[in-house]
Short mmCIF file of C-alpha atoms and ligand atoms in Angstrom, two decimals:
data_model
loop_
_atom_site.label_atom_id
_atom_site.label_comp_id
_atom_site.label_asym_id
_atom_site.label_seq_id
_atom_site.Cartn_x
_atom_site.Cartn_y
_atom_site.Cartn_z
CA MET U 1 -11.64 1.10 -8.18
CA ARG U 2 -13.21 3.48 -10.58
CA ARG U 3 -14.84 6.32 -8.97
CA ILE U 4 -14.61 7.59 -6.11
CA LEU U 5 -16.33 10.43 -3.69
CA ILE U 6 -14.78 12.95 -1.54
CA LEU U 7 -17.18 13.99 0.76
CA ASN U 8 -17.07 17.50 3.60
CA GLY U 9 -19.06 17.75 6.14
CA PRO U 10 -20.52 21.10 8.04
CA ASN U 11 -18.67 24.56 7.65
CA LEU U 12 -15.67 23.19 5.04
CA ASN U 13 -17.00 25.64 1.84
CA LEU U 14 -15.50 28.36 4.51
CA LEU U 15 -12.01 26.79 3.45
CA GLY U 16 -9.40 29.33 2.86
CA SER U 17 -11.68 32.35 3.17
CA ARG U 18 -10.33 31.99 7.38
CA LYS U 19 -8.60 30.55 10.13
CA PRO U 20 -5.15 29.56 7.39
CA GLU U 21 -2.67 28.60 10.67
CA THR U 22 -5.35 26.00 11.00
CA TYR U 23 -6.46 25.16 7.59
CA GLY U 24 -4.37 26.41 5.25
CA SER U 25 -5.44 28.27 2.20
CA THR U 26 -6.81 26.36 -0.14
CA THR U 27 -10.53 27.04 -1.08
CA LEU U 28 -13.27 24.05 -1.31
CA GLY U 29 -13.22 24.22 -4.92
CA GLU U 30 -8.87 23.89 -5.49
CA LEU U 31 -9.12 21.08 -2.84
CA ASP U 32 -11.70 19.41 -5.35
CA ARG U 33 -9.63 20.53 -8.77
CA LEU U 34 -6.97 18.86 -6.56
CA CYS U 35 -8.66 15.43 -5.78
CA ALA U 36 -9.90 15.20 -9.40
CA ASP U 37 -5.80 15.07 -10.54
CA TRP U 38 -4.72 13.40 -7.67
CA GLY U 39 -7.85 10.54 -8.36
CA ALA U 40 -6.86 10.86 -12.55
CA VAL U 41 -3.01 9.27 -12.01
CA HIS U 42 -4.95 6.51 -11.15
CA GLY U 43 -7.80 6.91 -13.85
CA LEU U 44 -10.17 7.45 -11.36
CA GLU U 45 -13.46 9.48 -11.90
CA VAL U 46 -14.19 11.84 -9.03
CA GLU U 47 -16.68 12.89 -7.49
CA THR U 48 -16.94 15.42 -5.09
CA PHE U 49 -19.77 17.26 -2.63
CA GLN U 50 -20.06 19.23 0.38
CA SER U 51 -22.82 20.18 2.93
CA ASN U 52 -23.37 21.85 5.75
CA HIS U 53 -26.03 19.18 7.40
CA GLU U 54 -26.09 16.19 8.99
CA GLY U 55 -29.06 14.21 7.07
CA VAL U 56 -27.64 15.43 3.81
CA LEU U 57 -24.54 13.82 3.97
CA ILE U 58 -25.95 11.16 5.14
CA ASP U 59 -28.62 10.85 2.58
CA ARG U 60 -25.29 10.67 0.04
CA LEU U 61 -22.56 8.02 1.53
CA HIS U 62 -26.63 6.18 1.22
CA GLU U 63 -26.49 7.26 -2.58
CA ALA U 64 -22.77 6.49 -3.06
CA ARG U 65 -23.93 2.35 -2.46
CA GLU U 66 -25.26 2.64 -6.57
CA ASP U 67 -22.29 3.56 -7.78
CA ILE U 68 -19.29 5.26 -5.41
CA ASP U 69 -16.12 2.40 -4.52
CA GLY U 70 -14.63 4.27 -1.90
CA ILE U 71 -14.90 7.67 0.26
CA ALA U 72 -12.42 10.33 1.42
CA PHE U 73 -14.51 11.66 4.04
CA ASN U 74 -14.39 15.05 6.39
CA PRO U 75 -17.21 15.23 8.39
CA GLY U 76 -16.37 18.37 9.73
CA ALA U 77 -16.92 18.34 13.83
CA LEU U 78 -19.51 15.70 13.31
CA THR U 79 -16.70 13.63 13.68
CA HIS U 80 -17.00 14.23 17.19
CA TYR U 81 -20.56 13.42 18.43
CA SER U 82 -22.21 11.60 14.87
CA TYR U 83 -23.50 8.67 15.88
CA ALA U 84 -25.78 9.19 12.65
CA VAL U 85 -22.63 9.13 10.26
CA HIS U 86 -20.72 6.90 12.06
CA ASP U 87 -23.93 4.22 11.31
CA ALA U 88 -23.78 5.40 8.04
CA ILE U 89 -20.49 4.73 7.18
CA GLU U 90 -20.98 1.22 8.58
CA ALA U 91 -24.18 0.34 7.29
CA ILE U 92 -23.10 1.09 3.27
CA GLU U 93 -20.20 -1.63 3.61
CA LEU U 94 -18.09 0.85 0.99
CA PRO U 95 -14.14 1.55 2.24
CA VAL U 96 -13.97 5.19 4.28
CA VAL U 97 -11.06 6.81 4.73
CA GLU U 98 -11.36 9.84 7.46
CA VAL U 99 -9.74 12.82 6.62
CA HIS U 100 -8.84 15.88 8.64
CA ILE U 101 -6.66 18.66 7.77
CA SER U 102 -6.23 19.78 10.44
CA ASN U 103 -4.36 17.73 13.57
CA ILE U 104 -7.19 16.73 15.90
CA LYS U 105 -5.68 15.61 18.18
CA GLU U 106 -3.31 18.36 19.32
CA ARG U 107 -6.25 20.85 19.60
CA GLU U 108 -8.93 21.50 21.83
CA SER U 109 -10.10 18.43 23.90
CA TRP U 110 -13.48 17.10 22.28
CA ARG U 111 -11.54 17.46 18.85
CA ALA U 112 -9.20 14.74 19.64
CA HIS U 113 -12.05 11.81 19.83
CA SER U 114 -13.62 11.00 17.21
CA VAL U 115 -16.62 8.83 16.91
CA VAL U 116 -16.13 7.72 13.35
CA THR U 117 -13.18 6.20 13.51
CA PRO U 118 -14.60 2.90 14.26
CA ALA U 119 -16.61 2.66 10.96
CA CYS U 120 -13.87 3.68 8.61
CA VAL U 121 -11.18 1.71 7.19
CA HIS U 122 -7.89 4.39 8.01
CA THR U 123 -7.90 7.57 9.41
CA ILE U 124 -5.65 10.89 8.71
CA TYR U 125 -5.52 13.91 9.92
CA GLY U 126 -2.54 16.99 10.93
CA ARG U 127 -1.13 16.63 7.10
CA GLY U 128 -2.99 19.33 5.40
CA VAL U 129 -5.37 18.77 1.64
CA ASP U 130 -2.35 16.76 0.63
CA GLY U 131 -4.20 14.50 3.43
CA TYR U 132 -7.06 13.84 1.24
CA ARG U 133 -4.71 12.66 -1.72
CA TRP U 134 -2.91 10.05 0.56
CA ALA U 135 -6.75 8.85 1.77
CA ILE U 136 -6.60 8.14 -2.00
CA GLU U 137 -4.02 6.38 -2.87
CA HIS U 138 -4.90 4.39 0.22
CA LEU U 139 -8.40 3.48 -0.94
CA VAL U 140 -6.44 3.00 -4.50
CA GLN U 141 -3.47 0.34 -3.08
CA ARG U 142 -6.63 -1.12 -0.18
CA GLU U 143 -7.91 -2.07 -3.35
CA ALA U 144 -5.19 -3.44 -5.57
CA ARG U 145 -4.25 -5.96 -2.24
CA PRO U 146 -6.14 -6.21 0.17
CA PRO U 147 -4.23 -6.17 3.85
CA ARG U 148 -5.19 -8.29 6.89
CA ALA U 149 -4.73 -5.66 9.51
CA LEU U 150 -3.39 -7.99 12.88
CA ALA U 151 -2.58 -6.76 16.20
CA TYR U 152 1.19 -8.14 17.70
CA ALA U 153 0.57 -6.66 21.29
CA THR U 154 -2.93 -4.88 22.67
CA GLY U 155 -2.22 -1.29 22.30
CA ASP U 156 -4.25 0.74 19.31
CA SER U 157 -1.21 0.97 17.55
CA HIS U 158 0.58 -2.56 18.04
CA ALA U 159 -1.10 -3.50 14.35
CA GLY U 160 0.71 -4.15 11.43
CA ASP U 161 -1.19 -4.64 7.74
CA LEU U 162 0.19 -7.99 6.52
CA ARG U 163 -0.22 -8.76 2.42
CA LEU U 164 0.64 -12.54 0.90
CA PRO U 165 1.97 -12.46 -2.80
CA ASP U 166 0.88 -15.13 -5.02
CA GLY U 167 1.53 -18.54 -4.42
CA GLU U 168 2.31 -21.42 -2.13
CA GLY U 169 5.44 -19.70 -0.70
CA PRO U 170 6.96 -19.75 1.79
CA HIS U 171 7.48 -16.10 0.93
CA PRO U 172 10.45 -13.79 1.69
CA VAL U 173 9.45 -11.49 4.33
CA ALA U 174 9.56 -7.36 3.66
CA VAL U 175 9.05 -5.75 6.79
CA LEU U 176 7.98 -1.96 6.15
CA ILE U 177 8.27 0.97 8.52
CA HIS U 178 7.15 4.61 8.28
CA GLY U 179 8.36 7.98 8.90
CA GLY U 180 7.53 10.97 10.08
CA PHE U 181 9.22 12.02 12.46
CA TRP U 182 8.18 9.63 14.93
CA ARG U 183 5.43 12.06 15.33
CA HIS U 184 1.40 10.27 15.60
CA HIS U 185 -0.23 12.52 12.35
CA TRP U 186 1.81 9.74 10.66
CA THR U 187 1.42 6.23 9.77
CA ARG U 188 1.63 3.29 8.17
CA ASP U 189 -0.70 3.96 4.50
CA THR U 190 2.39 6.60 3.95
CA LEU U 191 4.26 2.81 2.93
CA ASP U 192 0.99 1.12 1.41
CA GLY U 193 2.25 1.36 -2.24
CA LEU U 194 5.49 0.05 -1.73
CA ALA U 195 3.85 -2.91 0.70
CA VAL U 196 1.85 -3.34 -2.46
CA ASP U 197 4.74 -3.48 -4.83
CA LEU U 198 6.56 -5.63 -3.02
CA ALA U 199 3.83 -8.57 -2.63
CA ALA U 200 2.98 -8.27 -6.62
CA ARG U 201 6.81 -9.22 -6.75
CA GLY U 202 6.50 -12.45 -3.96
CA PHE U 203 7.23 -10.67 -0.81
CA ALA U 204 5.39 -11.21 2.09
CA THR U 205 4.95 -7.55 3.81
CA TRP U 206 4.60 -6.46 6.75
CA ASN U 207 3.91 -2.76 7.34
CA ILE U 208 3.69 -2.06 10.88
CA GLU U 209 2.30 0.71 12.93
CA TYR U 210 3.97 1.74 16.52
CA ARG U 211 3.62 4.59 19.37
CA ARG U 212 4.79 7.89 18.52
CA VAL U 213 5.68 10.92 20.25
CA GLY U 214 2.13 12.10 21.82
CA MET U 215 0.37 9.09 22.61
CA GLY U 216 2.88 7.16 24.10
CA GLY U 217 5.84 5.88 21.78
CA GLY U 218 9.35 7.81 21.58
CA TYR U 219 12.80 6.48 23.19
CA PRO U 220 12.39 3.61 23.80
CA ALA U 221 8.43 2.56 23.51
CA THR U 222 9.04 2.85 19.59
CA LEU U 223 11.70 0.79 19.78
CA GLN U 224 9.80 -1.77 21.86
CA ASP U 225 7.42 -1.91 19.17
CA VAL U 226 9.06 -2.07 16.38
CA ALA U 227 11.05 -5.41 18.16
CA ALA U 228 7.60 -6.57 19.33
CA ALA U 229 6.07 -6.36 15.95
CA ILE U 230 9.42 -7.81 14.36
CA ASP U 231 9.42 -10.70 16.24
CA HIS U 232 5.61 -11.41 15.92
CA LEU U 233 6.24 -12.95 12.87
CA ASP U 234 7.42 -16.12 14.55
CA GLU U 235 3.94 -16.37 15.66
CA LEU U 236 2.86 -15.66 12.08
CA ALA U 237 5.06 -17.80 9.65
CA ALA U 238 3.21 -21.10 9.83
CA GLU U 239 -0.11 -19.79 9.11
CA TYR U 240 1.34 -17.47 6.43
CA HIS U 241 4.24 -19.59 5.12
CA LEU U 242 6.85 -17.06 5.60
CA ASP U 243 10.33 -17.89 5.38
CA LEU U 244 11.99 -16.18 8.65
CA GLN U 245 15.46 -16.96 7.23
CA ARG U 246 14.72 -14.17 4.04
CA VAL U 247 13.60 -10.62 5.70
CA VAL U 248 14.58 -7.36 4.73
CA VAL U 249 13.36 -4.23 7.00
CA ILE U 250 12.68 -1.18 5.29
CA GLY U 251 11.97 1.92 6.44
CA HIS U 252 11.45 5.63 5.52
CA SER U 253 12.83 9.16 7.35
CA ALA U 254 12.05 8.24 11.14
CA GLY U 255 11.37 4.62 9.73
CA GLY U 256 15.34 4.29 8.49
CA GLN U 257 16.38 5.49 11.62
CA LEU U 258 14.07 2.26 13.14
CA ALA U 259 15.24 0.00 10.63
CA LEU U 260 19.06 0.32 11.21
CA TRP U 261 18.19 -0.21 14.68
CA ALA U 262 16.01 -3.55 14.31
CA ALA U 263 18.64 -4.73 11.62
CA ASN U 264 22.00 -4.24 14.50
CA ARG U 265 19.71 -5.34 16.99
CA HIS U 266 21.24 -8.51 18.10
CA ARG U 267 24.39 -6.53 18.13
CA LEU U 268 23.00 -3.73 20.51
CA LYS U 269 21.64 -6.95 23.40
CA GLU U 270 22.74 -5.32 26.36
CA ASP U 271 21.04 -2.03 25.41
CA ASP U 272 17.87 -3.40 23.89
CA PRO U 273 14.82 -2.05 25.45
CA GLY U 274 13.08 -4.93 24.13
CA ALA U 275 13.72 -8.58 25.02
CA GLY U 276 15.71 -10.12 22.50
CA PRO U 277 15.17 -11.10 19.14
CA ARG U 278 13.23 -13.94 17.65
CA VAL U 279 13.50 -12.59 14.85
CA LEU U 280 16.63 -11.49 12.79
CA PRO U 281 16.57 -9.02 9.40
CA GLY U 282 18.85 -10.37 7.17
CA ALA U 283 19.08 -7.25 5.59
CA ALA U 284 18.01 -3.28 5.69
CA VAL U 285 17.05 -0.26 3.51
CA SER U 286 17.28 2.86 4.52
CA LEU U 287 15.08 5.33 2.34
CA ALA U 288 16.04 8.99 3.17
CA GLY U 289 16.49 7.69 6.70
CA VAL U 290 17.55 10.09 9.64
CA THR U 291 20.80 8.02 10.51
CA ASP U 292 22.54 10.81 12.93
CA LEU U 293 20.23 11.08 15.55
CA GLU U 294 22.81 13.59 17.55
CA VAL U 295 23.62 15.86 14.21
CA ALA U 296 19.59 16.23 13.49
CA GLU U 297 18.92 16.99 17.31
CA ALA U 298 21.82 19.19 17.03
CA THR U 299 20.30 21.48 13.80
CA ASN U 300 17.12 21.07 15.31
CA LEU U 301 15.87 18.86 11.90
CA GLY U 302 11.69 18.44 12.17
CA ASP U 303 11.68 21.10 14.05
CA GLY U 304 12.55 19.50 17.50
CA ALA U 305 11.78 16.28 16.59
CA VAL U 306 15.31 14.26 17.84
CA ALA U 307 14.07 15.75 20.90
CA GLY U 308 10.72 15.06 21.24
CA PHE U 309 11.44 11.19 20.24
CA LEU U 310 14.01 11.03 23.15
CA GLY U 311 12.37 12.76 25.60
CA LYS U 312 14.44 13.38 28.40
CA ALA U 313 16.47 9.61 27.75
CA PRO U 314 20.38 10.81 28.85
CA ARG U 315 21.87 11.30 25.34
CA ASP U 316 24.75 9.17 25.52
CA GLU U 317 22.96 6.17 26.07
CA ALA U 318 19.96 6.99 23.48
CA TYR U 319 22.86 7.70 20.57
CA ARG U 320 24.90 4.51 20.99
CA VAL U 321 21.64 2.56 21.17
CA ALA U 322 19.44 4.41 18.54
CA SER U 323 21.36 6.27 16.31
CA PRO U 324 22.62 4.60 13.56
CA ILE U 325 25.54 6.00 12.62
CA HIS U 326 26.61 5.72 16.54
CA SER U 327 25.56 2.34 16.76
CA LEU U 328 28.19 0.90 14.15
CA PRO U 329 28.92 -1.73 12.73
CA VAL U 330 25.95 -2.86 11.36
CA ASP U 331 27.02 -6.27 10.29
CA ARG U 332 23.67 -7.07 7.88
CA PRO U 333 24.13 -5.75 4.46
CA HIS U 334 22.22 -2.09 3.79
CA VAL U 335 21.56 0.01 1.30
CA ILE U 336 21.55 3.60 2.44
CA VAL U 337 18.99 5.75 -0.47
CA HIS U 338 18.27 8.73 -0.51
CA GLY U 339 17.75 11.89 -2.96
CA THR U 340 19.91 15.13 -3.44
CA HIS U 341 16.84 17.02 -3.21
CA ASP U 342 16.18 16.44 -0.12
CA ASP U 343 14.43 19.27 2.24
CA ARG U 344 13.93 17.50 5.18
CA VAL U 345 16.34 14.91 5.78
CA PRO U 346 19.85 16.30 3.80
CA ILE U 347 21.58 13.96 1.66
CA SER U 348 24.72 14.98 3.74
CA PHE U 349 22.99 12.67 6.74
CA ALA U 350 23.70 9.44 3.67
CA HIS U 351 27.22 11.00 3.23
CA THR U 352 28.53 10.78 6.45
CA TYR U 353 26.76 7.70 7.53
CA VAL U 354 27.91 5.55 4.69
CA GLU U 355 31.14 7.03 5.23
CA ALA U 356 31.76 6.03 8.83
CA ALA U 357 29.93 2.49 8.26
CA ARG U 358 32.09 1.82 5.25
CA ARG U 359 34.67 -0.72 6.81
CA PRO U 360 36.07 -3.77 6.39
CA GLY U 361 33.26 -6.85 6.09
CA THR U 362 30.65 -4.02 6.25
CA LYS U 363 28.67 -4.32 2.96
CA VAL U 364 27.07 -0.93 2.80
CA GLU U 365 25.83 0.84 -0.42
CA LEU U 366 24.73 4.16 -1.12
CA ILE U 367 22.22 4.71 -3.85
CA GLU U 368 22.10 8.65 -4.55
CA ILE U 369 19.21 9.71 -6.54
CA ASN U 370 19.15 12.92 -8.73
CA GLY U 371 16.88 15.91 -8.01
CA ALA U 372 14.62 13.23 -5.59
CA ASP U 373 13.18 14.77 -2.61
CA HIS U 374 11.76 13.20 0.30
CA PHE U 375 9.37 11.52 -0.56
CA ASP U 376 9.93 10.31 -4.15
CA PRO U 377 12.39 7.07 -2.47
CA ILE U 378 8.19 6.09 -1.44
CA ALA U 379 7.22 6.55 -4.70
CA PRO U 380 6.61 2.63 -6.14
CA THR U 381 6.64 4.21 -9.58
CA GLY U 382 9.90 6.69 -8.97
CA PRO U 383 13.49 5.71 -9.79
CA ALA U 384 14.92 5.36 -6.30
CA TRP U 385 12.42 2.54 -5.60
CA ALA U 386 13.43 0.43 -8.99
CA ALA U 387 17.26 0.28 -7.17
CA VAL U 388 16.14 -0.78 -3.75
CA VAL U 389 14.45 -3.28 -5.99
CA GLU U 390 17.42 -4.26 -8.55
CA ARG U 391 18.91 -5.26 -4.77
CA LEU U 392 16.07 -6.81 -2.67
CA THR U 393 17.28 -10.01 -4.26
CA ALA U 394 20.75 -9.92 -3.95
CA LEU U 395 20.50 -8.64 0.16
O1 CA2 O 1 -9.28 19.24 10.67
C1 CA2 O 1 -10.38 19.24 9.96
O2 CA2 O 1 -10.76 18.91 9.14
C2 CA2 O 1 -11.73 18.77 10.72
O3 CA2 O 1 -12.66 18.33 10.53
C3 CA2 O 1 -12.23 20.42 10.23
C4 CA2 O 1 -13.85 20.68 11.07
C5 CA2 O 1 -13.70 20.54 12.94
O4 CA2 O 1 -14.56 20.76 13.45
C6 CA2 O 1 -12.65 19.25 13.62
O5 CA2 O 1 -12.78 19.38 14.46
C7 CA2 O 1 -11.32 19.35 12.33
C8 CA2 O 1 -14.30 22.04 11.02
C9 CA2 O 1 -13.80 22.77 9.80
C10 CA2 O 1 -14.15 24.39 9.82
O6 CA2 O 1 -13.53 24.64 8.54
C11 CA2 O 1 -13.52 26.02 8.66
C12 CA2 O 1 -12.32 26.61 7.74
C13 CA2 O 1 -12.38 28.11 7.00
C14 CA2 O 1 -13.03 28.66 8.13
C15 CA2 O 1 -13.67 28.38 9.41
C16 CA2 O 1 -13.95 27.21 9.23
#
């Protein structure tokens, strides 16, 4: 990837001037400069273009075939009805990531549907202007090592990205479970960087999607999806030379809670909302994980995230099954990684968990990263990830 295009559609020239509660206060000029900086991190040339006219945008898409390798595209309201834009994206055969600043799934019902999504390689919404940064990351990582998107069940979210390392195998497997407080605007693209890094280190990676709150997910559906996704490795093993005796599950934030649950699933069998494990992870890594659902709920972590995730579930059962600190002991070796400056999931979660988990026969290690925030542990070039990588072979 050398040159990317940031394309913005109707009314996005107004960014920063009105409706800051929906679109933030960054102007289009500022956004263009941010995108140039985000691209420069990867040595990319970044071109930016905005138009209020459908035909002009379509012409720009066509021209992109000449000299552009990937596109982050916010089609504005054309998203919701322009089959002409859909067809143009499909026709140019370039990777296009659809971006929306606002959470289009939680506004007027007509905004929830996008007719361009099927033509795009990925869709990002509800993450503010930062969504363009995630889009650039996704373009870079999918080129670095292209994923195979494979379904593990029939729903839209029942899919994962499989990446294979070089060589014949059998390959050890890293299952990646993304975070985002179980909310639907956070998706598996956030762990693309770790997936590519692990594949380069000899792991097959299975970066899974799952139903999230607001789209059929929550307790216990989300757990059932995670279980089904991991069990699906059984069906992939022969074709892709996966070594199911060497499976590590790695989760970030809410995905840390899901990873620890998955590693302990065989012990929680009678409460297991899935059908019982076919593939058992041998080890787990929680990156900035939500290790105590009760405290997270009581302290309103993530603005009601746990209440949303657990819904009407009786709390004694839900905590016992799904809250890592309540379901101890975890009898798999596991590593808890947390930044001291995490302002979304405070490091106290890691401290109390590890204190409670440490007992004879339990292999648990705390890696505290000085100065790191909530997202640092998923930066493949950061110190937290370097520390994880060092332990992976032993795990
Ligand atoms: O959330 C997004 O990024 C949108 O693509 C923005 C579109 C909207 O039609 C989509 O449903 C979602 C419109 C952008 C309008 O931008 C304005 C910015 C400032 C003030 C007024 C409008």
